[in-house]
mmCIF file with all atom_site columns, C-alpha atoms in Angstrom:
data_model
loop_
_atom_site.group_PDB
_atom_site.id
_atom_site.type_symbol
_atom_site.label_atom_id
_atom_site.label_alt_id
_atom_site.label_comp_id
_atom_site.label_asym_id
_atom_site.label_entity_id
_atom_site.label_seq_id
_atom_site.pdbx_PDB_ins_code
_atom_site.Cartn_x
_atom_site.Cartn_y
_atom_site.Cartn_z
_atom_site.occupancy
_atom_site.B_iso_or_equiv
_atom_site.pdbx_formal_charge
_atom_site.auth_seq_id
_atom_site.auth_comp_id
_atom_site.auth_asym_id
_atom_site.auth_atom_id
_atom_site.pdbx_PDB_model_num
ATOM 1   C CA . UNK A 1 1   ? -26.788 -75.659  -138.085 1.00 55.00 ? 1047 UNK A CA 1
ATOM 2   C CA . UNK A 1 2   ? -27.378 -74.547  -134.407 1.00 50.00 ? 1048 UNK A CA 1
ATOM 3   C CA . UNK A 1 3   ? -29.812 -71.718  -135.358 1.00 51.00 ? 1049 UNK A CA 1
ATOM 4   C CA . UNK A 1 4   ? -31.746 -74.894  -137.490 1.00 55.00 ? 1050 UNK A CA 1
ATOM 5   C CA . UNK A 1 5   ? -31.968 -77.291  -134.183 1.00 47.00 ? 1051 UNK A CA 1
ATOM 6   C CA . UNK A 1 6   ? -33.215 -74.141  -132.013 1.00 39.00 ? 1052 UNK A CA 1
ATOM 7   C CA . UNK A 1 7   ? -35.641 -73.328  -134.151 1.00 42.00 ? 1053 UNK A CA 1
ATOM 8   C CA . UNK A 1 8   ? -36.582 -76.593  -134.332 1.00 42.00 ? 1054 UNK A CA 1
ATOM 9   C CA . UNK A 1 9   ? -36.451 -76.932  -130.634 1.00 44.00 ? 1055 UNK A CA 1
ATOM 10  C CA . UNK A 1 10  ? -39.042 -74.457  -129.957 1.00 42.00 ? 1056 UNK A CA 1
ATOM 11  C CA . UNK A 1 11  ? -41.351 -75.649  -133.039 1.00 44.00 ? 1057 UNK A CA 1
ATOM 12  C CA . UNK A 1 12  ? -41.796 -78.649  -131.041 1.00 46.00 ? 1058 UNK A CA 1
ATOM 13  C CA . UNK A 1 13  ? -42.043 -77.436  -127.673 1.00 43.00 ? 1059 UNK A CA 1
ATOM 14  C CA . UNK A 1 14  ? -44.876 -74.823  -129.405 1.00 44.00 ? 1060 UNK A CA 1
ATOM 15  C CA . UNK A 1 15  ? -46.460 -77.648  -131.212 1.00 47.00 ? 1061 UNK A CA 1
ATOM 16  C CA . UNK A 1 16  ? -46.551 -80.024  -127.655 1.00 42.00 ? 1062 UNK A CA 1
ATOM 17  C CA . UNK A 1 17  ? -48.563 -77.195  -126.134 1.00 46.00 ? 1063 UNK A CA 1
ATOM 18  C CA . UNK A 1 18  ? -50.669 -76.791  -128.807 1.00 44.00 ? 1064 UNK A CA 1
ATOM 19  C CA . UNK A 1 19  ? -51.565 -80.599  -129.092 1.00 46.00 ? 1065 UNK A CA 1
ATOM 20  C CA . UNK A 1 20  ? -51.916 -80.942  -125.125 1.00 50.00 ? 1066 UNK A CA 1
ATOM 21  C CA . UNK A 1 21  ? -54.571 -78.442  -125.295 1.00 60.00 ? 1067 UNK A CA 1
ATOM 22  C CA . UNK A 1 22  ? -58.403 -78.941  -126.133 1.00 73.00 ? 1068 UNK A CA 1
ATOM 23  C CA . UNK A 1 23  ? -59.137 -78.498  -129.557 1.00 62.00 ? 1069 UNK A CA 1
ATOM 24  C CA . UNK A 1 24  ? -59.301 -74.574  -131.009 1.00 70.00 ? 1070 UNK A CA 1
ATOM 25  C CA . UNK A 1 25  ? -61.959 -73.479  -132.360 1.00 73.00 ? 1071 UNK A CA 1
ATOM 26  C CA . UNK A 1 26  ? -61.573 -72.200  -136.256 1.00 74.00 ? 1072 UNK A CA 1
ATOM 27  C CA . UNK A 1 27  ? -65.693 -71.142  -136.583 1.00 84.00 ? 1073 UNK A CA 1
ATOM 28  C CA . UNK A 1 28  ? -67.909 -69.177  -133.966 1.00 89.00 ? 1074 UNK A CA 1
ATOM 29  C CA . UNK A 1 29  ? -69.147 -72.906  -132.753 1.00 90.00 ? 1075 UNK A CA 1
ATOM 30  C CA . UNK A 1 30  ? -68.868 -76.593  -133.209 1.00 90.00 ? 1076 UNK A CA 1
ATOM 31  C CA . UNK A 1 31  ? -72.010 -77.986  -131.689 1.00 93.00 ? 1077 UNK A CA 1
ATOM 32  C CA . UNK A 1 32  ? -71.315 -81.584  -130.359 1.00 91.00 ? 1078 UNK A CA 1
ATOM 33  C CA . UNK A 1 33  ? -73.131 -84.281  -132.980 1.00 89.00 ? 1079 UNK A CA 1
ATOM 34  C CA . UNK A 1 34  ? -73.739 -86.478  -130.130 1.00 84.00 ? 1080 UNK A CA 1
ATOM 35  C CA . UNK A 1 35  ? -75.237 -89.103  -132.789 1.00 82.00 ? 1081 UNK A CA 1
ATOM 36  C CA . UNK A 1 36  ? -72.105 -89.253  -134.823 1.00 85.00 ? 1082 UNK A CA 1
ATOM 37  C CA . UNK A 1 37  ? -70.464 -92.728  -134.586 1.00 79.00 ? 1083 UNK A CA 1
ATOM 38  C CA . UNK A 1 38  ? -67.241 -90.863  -135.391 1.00 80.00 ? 1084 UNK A CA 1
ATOM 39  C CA . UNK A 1 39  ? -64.164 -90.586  -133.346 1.00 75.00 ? 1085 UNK A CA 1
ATOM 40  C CA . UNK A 1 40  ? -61.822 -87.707  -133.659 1.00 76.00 ? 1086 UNK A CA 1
ATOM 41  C CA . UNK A 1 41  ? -60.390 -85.899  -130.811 1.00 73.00 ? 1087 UNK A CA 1
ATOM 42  C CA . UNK A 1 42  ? -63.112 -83.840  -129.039 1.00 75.00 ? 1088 UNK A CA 1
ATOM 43  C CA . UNK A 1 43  ? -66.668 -84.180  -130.544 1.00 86.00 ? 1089 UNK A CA 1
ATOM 44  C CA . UNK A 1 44  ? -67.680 -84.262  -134.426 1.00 89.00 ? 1090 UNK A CA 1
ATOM 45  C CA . UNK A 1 45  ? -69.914 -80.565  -135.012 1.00 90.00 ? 1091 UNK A CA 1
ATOM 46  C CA . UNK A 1 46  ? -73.376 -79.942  -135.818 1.00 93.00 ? 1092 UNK A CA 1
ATOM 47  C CA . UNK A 1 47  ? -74.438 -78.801  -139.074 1.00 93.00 ? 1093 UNK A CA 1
ATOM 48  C CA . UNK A 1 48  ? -74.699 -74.982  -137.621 1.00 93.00 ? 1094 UNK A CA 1
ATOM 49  C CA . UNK A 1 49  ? -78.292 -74.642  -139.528 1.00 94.00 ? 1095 UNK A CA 1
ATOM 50  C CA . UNK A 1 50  ? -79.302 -77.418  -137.272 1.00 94.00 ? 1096 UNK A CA 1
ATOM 51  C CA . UNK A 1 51  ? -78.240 -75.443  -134.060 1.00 96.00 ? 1097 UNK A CA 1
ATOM 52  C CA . UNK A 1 52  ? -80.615 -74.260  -131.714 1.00 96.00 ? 1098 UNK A CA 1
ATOM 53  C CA . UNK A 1 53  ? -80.160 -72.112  -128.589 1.00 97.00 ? 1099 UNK A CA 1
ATOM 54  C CA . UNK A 1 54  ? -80.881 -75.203  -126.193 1.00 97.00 ? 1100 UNK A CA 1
ATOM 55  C CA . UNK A 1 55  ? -77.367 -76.497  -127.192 1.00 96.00 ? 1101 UNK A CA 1
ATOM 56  C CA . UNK A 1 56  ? -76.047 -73.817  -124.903 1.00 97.00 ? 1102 UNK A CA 1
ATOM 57  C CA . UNK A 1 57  ? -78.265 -74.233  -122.133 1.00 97.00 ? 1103 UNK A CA 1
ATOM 58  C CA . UNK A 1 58  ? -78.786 -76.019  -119.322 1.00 97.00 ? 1104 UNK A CA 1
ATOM 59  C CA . UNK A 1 59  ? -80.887 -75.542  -116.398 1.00 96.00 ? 1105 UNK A CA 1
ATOM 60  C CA . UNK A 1 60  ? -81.012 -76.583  -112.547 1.00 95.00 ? 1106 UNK A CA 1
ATOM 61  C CA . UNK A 1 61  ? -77.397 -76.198  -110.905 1.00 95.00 ? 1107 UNK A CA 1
ATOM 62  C CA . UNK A 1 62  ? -79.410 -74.280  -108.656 1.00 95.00 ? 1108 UNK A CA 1
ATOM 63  C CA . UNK A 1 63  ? -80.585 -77.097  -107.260 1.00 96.00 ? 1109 UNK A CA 1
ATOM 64  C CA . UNK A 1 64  ? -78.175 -79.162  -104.163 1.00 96.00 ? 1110 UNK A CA 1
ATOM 65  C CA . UNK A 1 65  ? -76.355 -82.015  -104.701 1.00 96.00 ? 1111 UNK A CA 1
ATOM 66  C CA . UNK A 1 66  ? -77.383 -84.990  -103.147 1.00 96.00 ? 1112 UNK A CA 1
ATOM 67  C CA . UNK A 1 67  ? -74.604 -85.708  -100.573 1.00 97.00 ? 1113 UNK A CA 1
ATOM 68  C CA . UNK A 1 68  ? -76.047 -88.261  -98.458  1.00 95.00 ? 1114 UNK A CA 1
ATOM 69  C CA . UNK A 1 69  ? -72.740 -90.435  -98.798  1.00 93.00 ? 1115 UNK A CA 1
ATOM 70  C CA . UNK A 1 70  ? -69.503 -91.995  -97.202  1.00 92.00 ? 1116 UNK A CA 1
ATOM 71  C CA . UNK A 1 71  ? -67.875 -89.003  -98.458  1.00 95.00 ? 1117 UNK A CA 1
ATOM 72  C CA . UNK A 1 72  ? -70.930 -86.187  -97.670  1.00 96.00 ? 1118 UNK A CA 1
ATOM 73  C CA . UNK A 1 73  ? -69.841 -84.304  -100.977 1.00 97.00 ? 1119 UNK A CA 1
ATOM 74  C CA . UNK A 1 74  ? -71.176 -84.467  -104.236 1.00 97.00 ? 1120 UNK A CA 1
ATOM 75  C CA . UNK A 1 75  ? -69.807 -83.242  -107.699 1.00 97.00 ? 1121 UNK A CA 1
ATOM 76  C CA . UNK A 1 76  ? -72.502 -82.042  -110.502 1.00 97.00 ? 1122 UNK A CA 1
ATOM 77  C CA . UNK A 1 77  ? -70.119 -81.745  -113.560 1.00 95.00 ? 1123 UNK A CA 1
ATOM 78  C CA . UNK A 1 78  ? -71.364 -78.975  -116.435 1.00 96.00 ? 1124 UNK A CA 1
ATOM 79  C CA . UNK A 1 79  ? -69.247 -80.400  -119.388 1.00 94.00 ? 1125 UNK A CA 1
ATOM 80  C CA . UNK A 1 80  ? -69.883 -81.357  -123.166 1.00 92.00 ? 1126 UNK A CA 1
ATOM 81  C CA . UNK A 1 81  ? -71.648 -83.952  -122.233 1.00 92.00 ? 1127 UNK A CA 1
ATOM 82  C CA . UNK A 1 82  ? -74.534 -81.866  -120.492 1.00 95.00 ? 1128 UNK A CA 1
ATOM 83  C CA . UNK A 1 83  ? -74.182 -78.990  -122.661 1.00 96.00 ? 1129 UNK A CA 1
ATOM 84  C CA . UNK A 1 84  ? -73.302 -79.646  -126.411 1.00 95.00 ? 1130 UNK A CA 1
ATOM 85  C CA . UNK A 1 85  ? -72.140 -76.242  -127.356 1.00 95.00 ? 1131 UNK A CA 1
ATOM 86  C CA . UNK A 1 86  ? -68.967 -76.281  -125.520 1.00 94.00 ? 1132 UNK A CA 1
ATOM 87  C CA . UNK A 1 87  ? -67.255 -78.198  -127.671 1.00 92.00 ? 1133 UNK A CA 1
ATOM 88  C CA . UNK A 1 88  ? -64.300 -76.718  -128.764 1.00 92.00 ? 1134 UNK A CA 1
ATOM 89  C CA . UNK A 1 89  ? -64.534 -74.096  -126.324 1.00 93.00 ? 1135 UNK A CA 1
ATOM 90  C CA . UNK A 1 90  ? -62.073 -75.108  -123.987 1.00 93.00 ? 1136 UNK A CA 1
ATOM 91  C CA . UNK A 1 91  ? -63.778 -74.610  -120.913 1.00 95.00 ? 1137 UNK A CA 1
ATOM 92  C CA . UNK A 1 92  ? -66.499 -76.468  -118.138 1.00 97.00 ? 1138 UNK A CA 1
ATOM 93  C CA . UNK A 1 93  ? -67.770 -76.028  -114.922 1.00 96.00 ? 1139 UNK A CA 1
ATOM 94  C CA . UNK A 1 94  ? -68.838 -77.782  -111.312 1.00 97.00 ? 1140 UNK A CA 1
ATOM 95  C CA . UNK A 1 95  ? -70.931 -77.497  -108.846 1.00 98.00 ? 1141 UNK A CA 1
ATOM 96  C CA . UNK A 1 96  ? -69.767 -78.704  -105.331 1.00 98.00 ? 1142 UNK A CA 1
ATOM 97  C CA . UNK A 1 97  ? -71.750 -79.620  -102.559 1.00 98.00 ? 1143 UNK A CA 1
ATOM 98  C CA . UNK A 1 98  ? -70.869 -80.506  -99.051  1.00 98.00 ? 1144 UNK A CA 1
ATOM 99  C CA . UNK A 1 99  ? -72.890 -81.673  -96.011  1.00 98.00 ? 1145 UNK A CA 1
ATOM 100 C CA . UNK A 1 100 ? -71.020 -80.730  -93.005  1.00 98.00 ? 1146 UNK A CA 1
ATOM 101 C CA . UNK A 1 101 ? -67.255 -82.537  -92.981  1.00 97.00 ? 1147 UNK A CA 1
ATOM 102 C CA . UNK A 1 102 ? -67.775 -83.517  -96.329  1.00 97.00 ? 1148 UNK A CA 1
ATOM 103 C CA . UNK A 1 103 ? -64.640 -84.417  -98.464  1.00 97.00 ? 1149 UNK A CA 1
ATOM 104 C CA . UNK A 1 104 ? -64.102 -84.091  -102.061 1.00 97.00 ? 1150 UNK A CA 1
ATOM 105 C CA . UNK A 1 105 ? -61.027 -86.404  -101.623 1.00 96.00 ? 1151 UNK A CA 1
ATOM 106 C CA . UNK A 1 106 ? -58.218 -86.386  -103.190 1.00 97.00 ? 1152 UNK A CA 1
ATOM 107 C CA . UNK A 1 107 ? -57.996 -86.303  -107.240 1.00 97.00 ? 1153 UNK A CA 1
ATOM 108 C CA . UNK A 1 108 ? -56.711 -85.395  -110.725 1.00 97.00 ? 1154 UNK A CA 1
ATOM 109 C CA . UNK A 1 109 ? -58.222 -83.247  -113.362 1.00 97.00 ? 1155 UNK A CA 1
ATOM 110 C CA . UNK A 1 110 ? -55.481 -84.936  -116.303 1.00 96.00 ? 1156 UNK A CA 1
ATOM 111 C CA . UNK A 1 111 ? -56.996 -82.119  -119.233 1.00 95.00 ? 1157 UNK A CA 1
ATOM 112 C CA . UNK A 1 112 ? -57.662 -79.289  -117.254 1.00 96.00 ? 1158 UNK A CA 1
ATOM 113 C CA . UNK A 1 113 ? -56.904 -76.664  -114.154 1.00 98.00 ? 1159 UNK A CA 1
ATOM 114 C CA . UNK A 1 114 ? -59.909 -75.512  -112.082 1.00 98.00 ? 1160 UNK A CA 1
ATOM 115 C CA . UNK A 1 115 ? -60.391 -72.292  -110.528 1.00 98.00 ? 1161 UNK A CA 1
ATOM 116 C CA . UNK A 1 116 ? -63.216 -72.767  -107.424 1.00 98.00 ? 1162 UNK A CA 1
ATOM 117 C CA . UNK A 1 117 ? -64.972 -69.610  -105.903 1.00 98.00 ? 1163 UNK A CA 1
ATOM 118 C CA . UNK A 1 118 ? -67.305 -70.554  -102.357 1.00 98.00 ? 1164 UNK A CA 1
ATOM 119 C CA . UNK A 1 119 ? -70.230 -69.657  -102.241 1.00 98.00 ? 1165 UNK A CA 1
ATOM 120 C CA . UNK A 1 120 ? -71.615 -70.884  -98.849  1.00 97.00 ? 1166 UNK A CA 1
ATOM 121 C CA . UNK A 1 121 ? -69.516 -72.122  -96.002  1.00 97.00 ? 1167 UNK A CA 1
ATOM 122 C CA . UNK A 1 122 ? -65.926 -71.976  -95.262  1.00 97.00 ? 1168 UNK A CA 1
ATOM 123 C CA . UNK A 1 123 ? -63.372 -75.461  -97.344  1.00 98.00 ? 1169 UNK A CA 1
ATOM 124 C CA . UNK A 1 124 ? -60.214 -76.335  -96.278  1.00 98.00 ? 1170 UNK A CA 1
ATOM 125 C CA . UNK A 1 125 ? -58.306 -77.002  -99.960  1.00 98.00 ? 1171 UNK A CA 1
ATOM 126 C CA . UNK A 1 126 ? -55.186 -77.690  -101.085 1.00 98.00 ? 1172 UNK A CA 1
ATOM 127 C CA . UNK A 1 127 ? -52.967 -79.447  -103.741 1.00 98.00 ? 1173 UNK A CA 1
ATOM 128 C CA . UNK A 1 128 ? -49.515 -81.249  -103.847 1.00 98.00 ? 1174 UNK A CA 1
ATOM 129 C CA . UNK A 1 129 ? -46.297 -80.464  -106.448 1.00 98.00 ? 1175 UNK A CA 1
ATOM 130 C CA . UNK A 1 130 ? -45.015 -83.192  -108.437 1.00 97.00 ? 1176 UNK A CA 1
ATOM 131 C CA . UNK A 1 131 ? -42.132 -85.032  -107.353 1.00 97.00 ? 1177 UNK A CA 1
ATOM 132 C CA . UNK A 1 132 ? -39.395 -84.974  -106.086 1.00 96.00 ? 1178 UNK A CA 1
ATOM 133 C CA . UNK A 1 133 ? -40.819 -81.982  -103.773 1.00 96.00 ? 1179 UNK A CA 1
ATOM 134 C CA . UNK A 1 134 ? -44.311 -83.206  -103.094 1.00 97.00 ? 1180 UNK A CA 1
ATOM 135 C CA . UNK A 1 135 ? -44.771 -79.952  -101.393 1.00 98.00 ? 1181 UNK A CA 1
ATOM 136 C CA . UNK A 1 136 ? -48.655 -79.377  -100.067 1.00 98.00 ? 1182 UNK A CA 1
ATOM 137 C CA . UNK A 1 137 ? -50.240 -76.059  -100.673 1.00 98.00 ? 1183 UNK A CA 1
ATOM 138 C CA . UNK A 1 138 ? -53.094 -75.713  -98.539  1.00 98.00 ? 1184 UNK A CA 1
ATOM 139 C CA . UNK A 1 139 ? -56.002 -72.562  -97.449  1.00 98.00 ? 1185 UNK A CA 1
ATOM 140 C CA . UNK A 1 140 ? -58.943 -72.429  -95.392  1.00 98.00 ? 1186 UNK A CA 1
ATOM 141 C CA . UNK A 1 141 ? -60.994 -70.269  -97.941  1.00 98.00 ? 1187 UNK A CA 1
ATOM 142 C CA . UNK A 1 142 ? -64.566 -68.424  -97.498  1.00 97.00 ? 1188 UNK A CA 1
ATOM 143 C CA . UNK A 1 143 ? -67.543 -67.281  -98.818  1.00 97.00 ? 1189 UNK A CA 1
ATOM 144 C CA . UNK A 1 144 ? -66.276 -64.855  -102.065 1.00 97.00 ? 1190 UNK A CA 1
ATOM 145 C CA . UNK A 1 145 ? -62.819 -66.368  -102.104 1.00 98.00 ? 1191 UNK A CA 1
ATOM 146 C CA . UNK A 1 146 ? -60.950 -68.151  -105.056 1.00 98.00 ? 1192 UNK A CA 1
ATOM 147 C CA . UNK A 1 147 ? -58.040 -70.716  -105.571 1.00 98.00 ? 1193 UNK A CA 1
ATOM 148 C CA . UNK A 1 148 ? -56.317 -72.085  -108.258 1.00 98.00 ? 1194 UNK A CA 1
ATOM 149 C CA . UNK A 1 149 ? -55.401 -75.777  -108.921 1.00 98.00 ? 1195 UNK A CA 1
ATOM 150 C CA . UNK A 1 150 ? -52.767 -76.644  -110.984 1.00 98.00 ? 1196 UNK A CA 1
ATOM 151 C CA . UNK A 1 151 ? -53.506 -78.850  -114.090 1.00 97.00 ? 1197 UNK A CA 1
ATOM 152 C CA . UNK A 1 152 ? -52.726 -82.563  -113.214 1.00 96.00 ? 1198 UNK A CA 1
ATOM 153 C CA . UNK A 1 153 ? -51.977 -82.014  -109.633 1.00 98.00 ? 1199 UNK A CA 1
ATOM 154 C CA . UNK A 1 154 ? -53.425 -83.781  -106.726 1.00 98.00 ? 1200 UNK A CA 1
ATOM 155 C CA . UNK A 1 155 ? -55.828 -81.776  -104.795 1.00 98.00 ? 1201 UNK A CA 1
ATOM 156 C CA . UNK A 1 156 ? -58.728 -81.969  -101.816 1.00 98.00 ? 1202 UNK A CA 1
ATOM 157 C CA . UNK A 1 157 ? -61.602 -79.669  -100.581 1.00 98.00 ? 1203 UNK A CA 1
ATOM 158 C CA . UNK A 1 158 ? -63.080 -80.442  -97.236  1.00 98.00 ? 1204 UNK A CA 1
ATOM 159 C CA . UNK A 1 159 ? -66.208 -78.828  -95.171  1.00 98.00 ? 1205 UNK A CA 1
ATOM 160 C CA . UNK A 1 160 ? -64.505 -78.608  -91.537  1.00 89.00 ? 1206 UNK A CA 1
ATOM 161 C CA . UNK A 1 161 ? -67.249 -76.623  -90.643  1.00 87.00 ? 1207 UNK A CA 1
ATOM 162 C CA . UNK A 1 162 ? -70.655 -77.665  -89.208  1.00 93.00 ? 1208 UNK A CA 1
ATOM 163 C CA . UNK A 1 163 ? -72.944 -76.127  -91.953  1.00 95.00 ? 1209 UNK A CA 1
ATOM 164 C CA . UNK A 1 164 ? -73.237 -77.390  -95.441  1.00 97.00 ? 1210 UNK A CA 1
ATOM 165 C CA . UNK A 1 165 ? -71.074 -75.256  -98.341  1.00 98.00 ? 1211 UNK A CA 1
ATOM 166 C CA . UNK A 1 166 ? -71.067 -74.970  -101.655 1.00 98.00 ? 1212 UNK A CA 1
ATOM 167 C CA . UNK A 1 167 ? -68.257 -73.980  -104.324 1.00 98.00 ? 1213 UNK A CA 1
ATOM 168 C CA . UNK A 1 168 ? -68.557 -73.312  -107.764 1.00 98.00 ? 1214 UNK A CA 1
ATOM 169 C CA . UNK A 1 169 ? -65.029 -74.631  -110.441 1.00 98.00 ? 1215 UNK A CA 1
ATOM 170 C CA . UNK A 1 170 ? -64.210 -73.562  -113.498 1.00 98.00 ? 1216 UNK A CA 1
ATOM 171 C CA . UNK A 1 171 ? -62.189 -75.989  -115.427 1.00 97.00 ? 1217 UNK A CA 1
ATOM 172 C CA . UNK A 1 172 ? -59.847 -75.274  -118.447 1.00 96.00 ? 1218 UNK A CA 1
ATOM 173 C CA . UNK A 1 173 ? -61.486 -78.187  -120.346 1.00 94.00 ? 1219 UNK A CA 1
ATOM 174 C CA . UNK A 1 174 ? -64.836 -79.357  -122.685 1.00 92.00 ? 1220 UNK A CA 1
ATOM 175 C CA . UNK A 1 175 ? -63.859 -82.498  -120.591 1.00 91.00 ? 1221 UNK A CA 1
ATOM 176 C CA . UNK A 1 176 ? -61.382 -82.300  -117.961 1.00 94.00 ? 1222 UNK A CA 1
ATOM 177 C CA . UNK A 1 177 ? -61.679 -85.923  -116.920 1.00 94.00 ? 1223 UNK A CA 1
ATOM 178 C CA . UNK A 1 178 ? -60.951 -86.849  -113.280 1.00 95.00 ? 1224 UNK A CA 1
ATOM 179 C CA . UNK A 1 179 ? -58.563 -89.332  -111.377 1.00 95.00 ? 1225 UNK A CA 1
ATOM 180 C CA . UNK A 1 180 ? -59.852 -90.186  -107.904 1.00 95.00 ? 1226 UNK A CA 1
ATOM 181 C CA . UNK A 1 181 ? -56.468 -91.226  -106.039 1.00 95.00 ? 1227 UNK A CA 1
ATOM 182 C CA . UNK A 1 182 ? -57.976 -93.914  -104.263 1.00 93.00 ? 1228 UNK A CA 1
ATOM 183 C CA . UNK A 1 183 ? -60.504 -95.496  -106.378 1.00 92.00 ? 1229 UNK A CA 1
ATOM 184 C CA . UNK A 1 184 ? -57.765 -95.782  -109.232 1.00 93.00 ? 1230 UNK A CA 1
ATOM 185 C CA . UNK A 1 185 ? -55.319 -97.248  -107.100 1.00 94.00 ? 1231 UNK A CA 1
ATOM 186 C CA . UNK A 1 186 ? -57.560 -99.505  -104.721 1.00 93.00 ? 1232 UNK A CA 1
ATOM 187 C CA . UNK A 1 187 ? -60.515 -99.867  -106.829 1.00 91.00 ? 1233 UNK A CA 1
ATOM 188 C CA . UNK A 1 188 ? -59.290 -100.848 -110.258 1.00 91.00 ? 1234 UNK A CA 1
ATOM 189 C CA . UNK A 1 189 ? -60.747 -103.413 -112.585 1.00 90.00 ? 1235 UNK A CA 1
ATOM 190 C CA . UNK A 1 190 ? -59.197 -105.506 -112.829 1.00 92.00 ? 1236 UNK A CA 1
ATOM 191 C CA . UNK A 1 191 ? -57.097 -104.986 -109.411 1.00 92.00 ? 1237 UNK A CA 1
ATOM 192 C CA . UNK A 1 192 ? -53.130 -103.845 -108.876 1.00 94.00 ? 1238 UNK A CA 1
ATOM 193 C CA . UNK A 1 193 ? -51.351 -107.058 -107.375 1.00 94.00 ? 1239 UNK A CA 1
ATOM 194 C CA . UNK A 1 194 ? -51.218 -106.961 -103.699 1.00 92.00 ? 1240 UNK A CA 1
ATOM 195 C CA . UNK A 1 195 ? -47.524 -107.250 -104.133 1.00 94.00 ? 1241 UNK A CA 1
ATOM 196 C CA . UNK A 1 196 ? -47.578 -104.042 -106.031 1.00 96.00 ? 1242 UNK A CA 1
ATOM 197 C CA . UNK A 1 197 ? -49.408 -102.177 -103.670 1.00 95.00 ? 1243 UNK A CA 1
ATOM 198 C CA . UNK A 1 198 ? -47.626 -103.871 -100.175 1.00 95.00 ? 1244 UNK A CA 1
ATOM 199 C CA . UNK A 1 199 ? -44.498 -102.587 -102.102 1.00 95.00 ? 1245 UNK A CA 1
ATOM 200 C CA . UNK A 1 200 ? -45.592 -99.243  -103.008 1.00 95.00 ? 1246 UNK A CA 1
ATOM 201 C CA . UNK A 1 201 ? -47.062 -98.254  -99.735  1.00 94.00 ? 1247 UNK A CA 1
ATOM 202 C CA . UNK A 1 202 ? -45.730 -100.219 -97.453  1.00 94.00 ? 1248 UNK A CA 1
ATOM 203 C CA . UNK A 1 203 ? -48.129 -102.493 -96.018  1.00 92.00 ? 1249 UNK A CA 1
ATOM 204 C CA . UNK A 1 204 ? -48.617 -105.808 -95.868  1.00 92.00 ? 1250 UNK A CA 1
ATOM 205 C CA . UNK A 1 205 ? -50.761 -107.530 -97.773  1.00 90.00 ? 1251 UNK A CA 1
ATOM 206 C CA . UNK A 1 206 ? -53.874 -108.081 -94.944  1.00 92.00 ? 1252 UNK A CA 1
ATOM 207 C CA . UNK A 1 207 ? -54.222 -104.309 -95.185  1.00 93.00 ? 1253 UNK A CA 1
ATOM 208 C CA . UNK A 1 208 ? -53.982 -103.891 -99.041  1.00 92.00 ? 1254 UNK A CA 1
ATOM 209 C CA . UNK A 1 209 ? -56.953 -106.677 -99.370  1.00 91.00 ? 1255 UNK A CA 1
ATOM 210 C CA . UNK A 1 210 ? -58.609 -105.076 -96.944  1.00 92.00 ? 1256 UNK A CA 1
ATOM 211 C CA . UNK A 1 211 ? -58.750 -101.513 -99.030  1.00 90.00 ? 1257 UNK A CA 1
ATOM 212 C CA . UNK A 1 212 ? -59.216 -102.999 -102.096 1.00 89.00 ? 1258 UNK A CA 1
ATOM 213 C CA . UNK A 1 213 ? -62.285 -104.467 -100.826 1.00 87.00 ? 1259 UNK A CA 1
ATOM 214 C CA . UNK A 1 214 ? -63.956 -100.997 -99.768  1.00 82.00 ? 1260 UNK A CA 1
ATOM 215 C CA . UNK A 1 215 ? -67.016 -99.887  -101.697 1.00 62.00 ? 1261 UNK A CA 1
ATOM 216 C CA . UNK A 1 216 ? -64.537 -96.792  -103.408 1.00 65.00 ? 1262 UNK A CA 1
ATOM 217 C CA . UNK A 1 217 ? -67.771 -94.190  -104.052 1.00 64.00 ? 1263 UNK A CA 1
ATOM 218 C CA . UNK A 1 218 ? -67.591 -91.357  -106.851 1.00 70.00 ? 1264 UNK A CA 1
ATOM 219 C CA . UNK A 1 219 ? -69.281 -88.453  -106.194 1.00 69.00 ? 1265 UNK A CA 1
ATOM 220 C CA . UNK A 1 220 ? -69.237 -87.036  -109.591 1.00 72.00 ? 1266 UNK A CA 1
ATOM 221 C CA . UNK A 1 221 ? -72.527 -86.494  -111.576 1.00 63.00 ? 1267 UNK A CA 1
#
């Protein structure tokens, strides 16, 4: 009886991973039909005769962001929706651009964890554990250097440096989704009661309207 609920113990905690995990692949692709009104969990394929090589391309990430904003960063996301033919695959990518003191503030990836290599300048990153520890991990990282984020775990990169940089992130996800800490909290729709938010943070209430009515920017394209 034991040996039945350990095995079925471990079925589950295999078939969790399995299910929190983009879709496998089970053919060599599975072009996104991006006409289908179908909804199943990733994108419904392409008939493969119907494939061309342009649903694995994508050109221009050669080209700079535009980061003439409050937050002088700017995100251009490579995912399924830009290029079809990673569906299924399990796997995106970013480019990041800063103008100097640019932020990429603080935010989520809930599907996926990124991997980010500089290019061009010198970012201060970093990410924070879960609770109860809410321990902060943070580098100063340069041209040729990688780091790791965590999937689901808050983390930053910031330009302290008086040049412009640029990173490149990998992401474990066709469509890693992201949370931006202070647009989802501040700048819902509709808005968290003030009473929530005075609560949770501490404030009073002056200060919560006041956030809630900054213009919370996303810098994601």
């Amino acid at each position: 009886m034991a040996s039945r609920i350990l095995l079925l113990a471990f079925l589950a905690l295999v078939c969790s991973h399995a299910i929190a995990s983009d879709p496998s692949p089970v053919q060599d692709f599975c072009v996104a039909d991006k006409t289908s009104q179908v909804f199943v969990n990733g994108l419904v394929c392409k008939n493969p005769k119907d494939v061309k090589a342009d649903d694995f391309f994508l050109s221009g990430l050669d080209k700079p962001g535009d980061t003439a904003n409050k937050l002088g960063s700017n995100v251009t996301l490579v995912n399924v929706e830009k290029i079809a033919g990673l569906n299924t695959l399990g796997i995106s990518l970013a480019r990041i651009d800063f103008a100097p003191y640019g932020l990429n503030p603080p935010h989520i990836h809930p599907r996926a964890t990124e991997i980010l290599t500089v290019l061009e300048g010198s970012i201060y990153v970093g990410f924070v554990t879960s609770n109860p520890d809410n321990r902060l991990f943070t580098r100063v990282i340069n041209k040729g250097d990688v780091f790791v984020f965590p999937q689901g775990l808050i983390h930053f990169q910031f330009n302290y440096g008086t040049k412009n940089a640029v990173a490149i992130a990998a992401l474990s996800s066709q469509n890693p989704g992201v949370i931006t800490v202070a647009n989802a909290v501040f700048g819902s729709k509709p808005p968290i009661s003030r009473d929530v938010l005075a609560k949770a943070f501490q404030a009073d209430e002056k200060t919560v309207d006041w956030l809630q009515a900054q213009f919370w920017m996303d810098n994601n394209n």
